[in-house]
Amino acid sequence: MKAVAKQEVQLKEELGTGADLLIKALVDAKVEKVFGYPGGAVLPIYDAMFRHEFPFEHILFRHEQGTIHAAEGYARVTGKPGVVIATSGPGATNLITGITDAMMDSLPLVIFTGQVGQSVIGTDAFQEADVMGLTTPITKYNYQVQNIADLPRIVNEAFHIATTGRPGPVLIDIPKNISAGATDGEYDNSFEVPGYQPTVNPNPMQIRKLANALSQSKKPVLLAGAGVTIADASDELTAFAEKYQLPVVNTLLGLGSFPGSHPLSLGMGGMHGTYTANMAIYEADLLINIGARFDDRLTGKISSFAPEAKVAHIDIDPAEIGKNITTEIPVVADAKRALLALLNGELNGPDNKEWLEKLEANKKEYPLWYDHSDELISPQWLIEQIHQASKGEAIVATDVGQHQMWAAQFYHFNKPHNWITSGGLGTMGFGLPAAIGAQIGRPDDTVISILGDGGVQMTIQELAVMNDLNLPVKVFIVNNEALGMVRQWQEKFHGERYSSSLLTKNPDFLKIAEGYGIRGIKVDKEKDVPAVLEDIFSYDGPVVVDCRISWKEKVFPMIAPGKGINEMIGVTR
Amino acid sequence: MKRIITCTVQDRGGVLNRITGMFYKRQFNIESITVGVSEIEGLSKMTFVVEISDDQKLEQLTKQLNKQIDVIKVSDITDKAIVARELALVKVNAGNQSRAEIQGIITPFRGTVIDVSKDTLTIQVTGKSDKVDALISLLKPYGIKEISRTGVTALLRGQQSSQQVVEVNSFPV
Ligand SMILES: Cc1cc2nc3c(=O)[nH]c(=O)nc-3n(C[C@H](O)[C@H](O)[C@H](O)COP(=O)(O)OP(=O)(O)OC[C@H]3O[C@@H](n4cnc5c(N)ncnc54)[C@H](O)[C@@H]3O)c2cc1C
Ligand SMILES: Cc1ncc(C[n+]2csc(CCOP(=O)(O)OP(=O)(O)O)c2C)c(N)n1
C-alpha cells in the first residue's frame, strides 16, 4: 500500500546486520528521540546505534517504566509516536503498565523489545518471557520478527498502525539472532494491511441527520474528548461551537481541546466535573459526543446519563459507538473531517437562548469552590497560583489522585496538547516521567509536573534523567502525607477507617532532590507561595517543590460510586 | 441466542490468540470455533458459534472483530441461508448383541462406522449440530466412551457467495 520511496539516509555504516536495518528503518520513520534501557538481548541494537553515531537521540532512563511513560508524554504533546527500546524478559515486563496505559488512552507508541535467540525461544531460556502472549491484549498490534529481511517492512507498518486511525501502542519483539544476524543488504519496507482501513470521512447522510437534530434541538450540548485533540480539531470545534452557540463539556482527557476560559465552556463533566457540566448532560435534549468514549468515570450510572437526550457520537473507532451508551446518530469519522462537514453544511442553528441562560445561571450559582486552609496551603488555590505564574500556557503533567483532579479543575487549559494525565488506567508513577518526555519533545515550553507524595515515589528515580539532561521541569509534590484519593474514599465511604493510606513517614523530598543534583524547595505557607513561584519560573533548571497541604483536603464536587450524574455531592460548601 | 459468525483473517502468527483473547477480554462466550485455510492463499477462515444475549452485544462483537488488524471480513450469517455442518466421532460400547441395533440407529443419520474393536464401535456423523446431538443422545444408553466434535463450520448457500456450495448430508426426515 505504502511503498516509501527509498531515500538516501546518511548512515555511518553499511547495513550489515539486522540491527543496522532497524536503525535505518527508524531514521526513515523520522524518529528523533528514543527512550530506552539496554540489556543483553538488545545489545546488537545498542551497538548499532553507537556505530551509527546516534542518528536520533537515545535517552537512558532509570527504569523501563520511566521510558514508556516518557514516550507517552512525548506523544501527547508532540502528536508524534513515542519510541521505546527495552531488553527481553524483565525489561519487557517492566513495560507492561505503560503499554496498557497507552492502549487505554490511545497514545501512539512503537515499542521494541529484545527477545532470546530463535533457536531457544520456548525453552525458558535466560531472560525469556512470552512477550507476544503478554502484550497481545494490551497492544493495537504486535509482531515477532521471524526473518531479518522483514524488519524494514514491519517497522514501517508498525509506525503506520500506531499513528493512524485510533492511535495505540504497537510492539515489535526482536530475537537476538535477528538483530545480530547478517543481512543480504536488501532493504524493502513496502507493506500491505488489507484488514486495516480506518474510516476518516463521515457519511454525508449521517452528517445531515446530525444537522437536522441540531436545528430541532432546544438544549444541545457538545461533549469534547481526547479524540478532538488527537484529530487536531480544536479550531474547528471552537468555530462550530461559536457558530451555533453550543455549550461544551470536556472529558478529563479532552481538557484543552476547547478553551477552558471560553464563555461556552462548562468545564469538565463526570465524577469530579462541574455541577453545570453534569446537569447540562442530564437535561440536554441533544448530546453530541466528539471523540470521547463514554468512560464510566464520565457517565456515572448509565440510566441517569443524558436520559432526555438524543445521542450523536462522532468517533474514528466504530466499536466505541454504542458500546456504553445507546446512540441514535453514529458518525464514524475523524473528528476534524466531521466538524468541517458540519461547519460547511447548511443548517439552521438551534433555538437555545433560554438554555444558555440557564447554564450561565448555573455557572454563577454553582462554581467550583474551596476554602483556605488555616495553616497549610490549600491545594486548589495552589493550582490557581501555578496557573497564573505560568500564564496558563504551560504543559502540565500529573500523576493520579486528588492532585490530578485539582489540576484538572483549576488549571484552565486553553490550548490542546498541553495536558498530560493518565485517564483510563489511572497509573500512579506516570506523572514524573511523562513530564520528562514532554520536555524532551517540546524543549522550549514550560513543563510542570504536579504529583502526589505517594505517586512520585513510584518513579522518583527518573529525577536522574532531569539532572542528566538539565531539563527545566518544575515538579510540584502536593504533599498531604497520604494516599489522598484513597483516604478520601475511606473517609466518605468506609467510615473513616484509614486502612494503609497514611504516609506519615515520608522521606525528605528535598534531600532526595539534592541527592539527584536538583534544587529542592519546601513551602508550607500560602504567603510564601508567590515568591517561590516567581523564583522557580525564572530559574532555568529542574526544581522540586515540596508543597505541604492538609491531609484532610478533599476533591469536590463528586459523584459517589454507582450514583447518577445528577446526584453530585459537595456542590456547595 | 446462538449466532454463527465467520471471519476471514490474514494468516499471521498469533492471529488466533489475538482473536480468542478479545473474546475472553470482552466476555463473549465461544461455544465452538473452527479454523482452516480459505480458498485464497494467505487467508484463513474462522467460524465461531457464540451465545449472545442481545443485539447490542452482538453489534459489539462484530465491531470488535472488525477492529482487529488481521481481520478482513466479518459476517454474521445466522439469519442468512446457510449450510452449517459439524463432524463428530463417537466411540460407543458395543458388544456382539448391540452392534446390529446401533447400526440401525445410525443409518437414518447417515452415520458410518469407521472403526471396530472387540467391544466398541467408532461412528462418524456429519450434519447440523442438532442432528449430531440427536444421534449422540440415542447412543447414550449403550455407554459412550469418547466424543470428539469439530464445532460448526458454515458457508452461505449458492449464489450468495462466489463459492459453489453443494449440500451433502441432509437431516433425515
Ligand atoms: C482519579 C480519576 C478520576 C477521573 N475522573 C474523571 C471525571 O471526573 N471525568 C472524566 O471525564 N474523566 C475522568 N477520569 C478519566 C476517565 O477514566 C477517562 O480516561 C476519560 O473520561 C476518557 O476521556 P476521553 O473519552 O475523552 O478520552 P479517550 O479515552 O482517550 O478516548 C478518546 C476517544 O476518541 C476517539 N478518537 C481517537 N482519535 C480520533 C479522531 N481522530 N477522531 C475522532 N475520534 C477519535 C477514540 O476512538 C476514543 O473513543 C478520571 C480518571 C482518574 C484516574
Ligand atoms: C499503580 C497504582 N496503584 C494504586 C492506585 C490506586 N490509587 C489511586 S489514587 C491513589 C492515591 C494517590 O496518592 P498520592 O500519589 O499521594 O496522590 P493524592 O491523591 O494524595 O493527591 C491510589 C493509591 C493507582 N491508581 N495506581
Coordinates of N, CA and C in Angstrom, one line a residue, chain A residues 92 241 373 384:
Chain A
A92 N 11.2 -6.2 29.2 CA 9.9 -6.2 28.6 C 8.7 -6.1 29.6
A241 N -18.8 25.5 17.7 CA -19.5 25.9 19.0 C -19.9 27.3 18.9
S373 N -7.1 26.9 53.7 CA -6.7 26.1 54.8 C -6.1 27.1 55.9
E384 N -4.3 27.4 41.1 CA -4.6 28.7 40.5 C -3.4 29.5 40.5

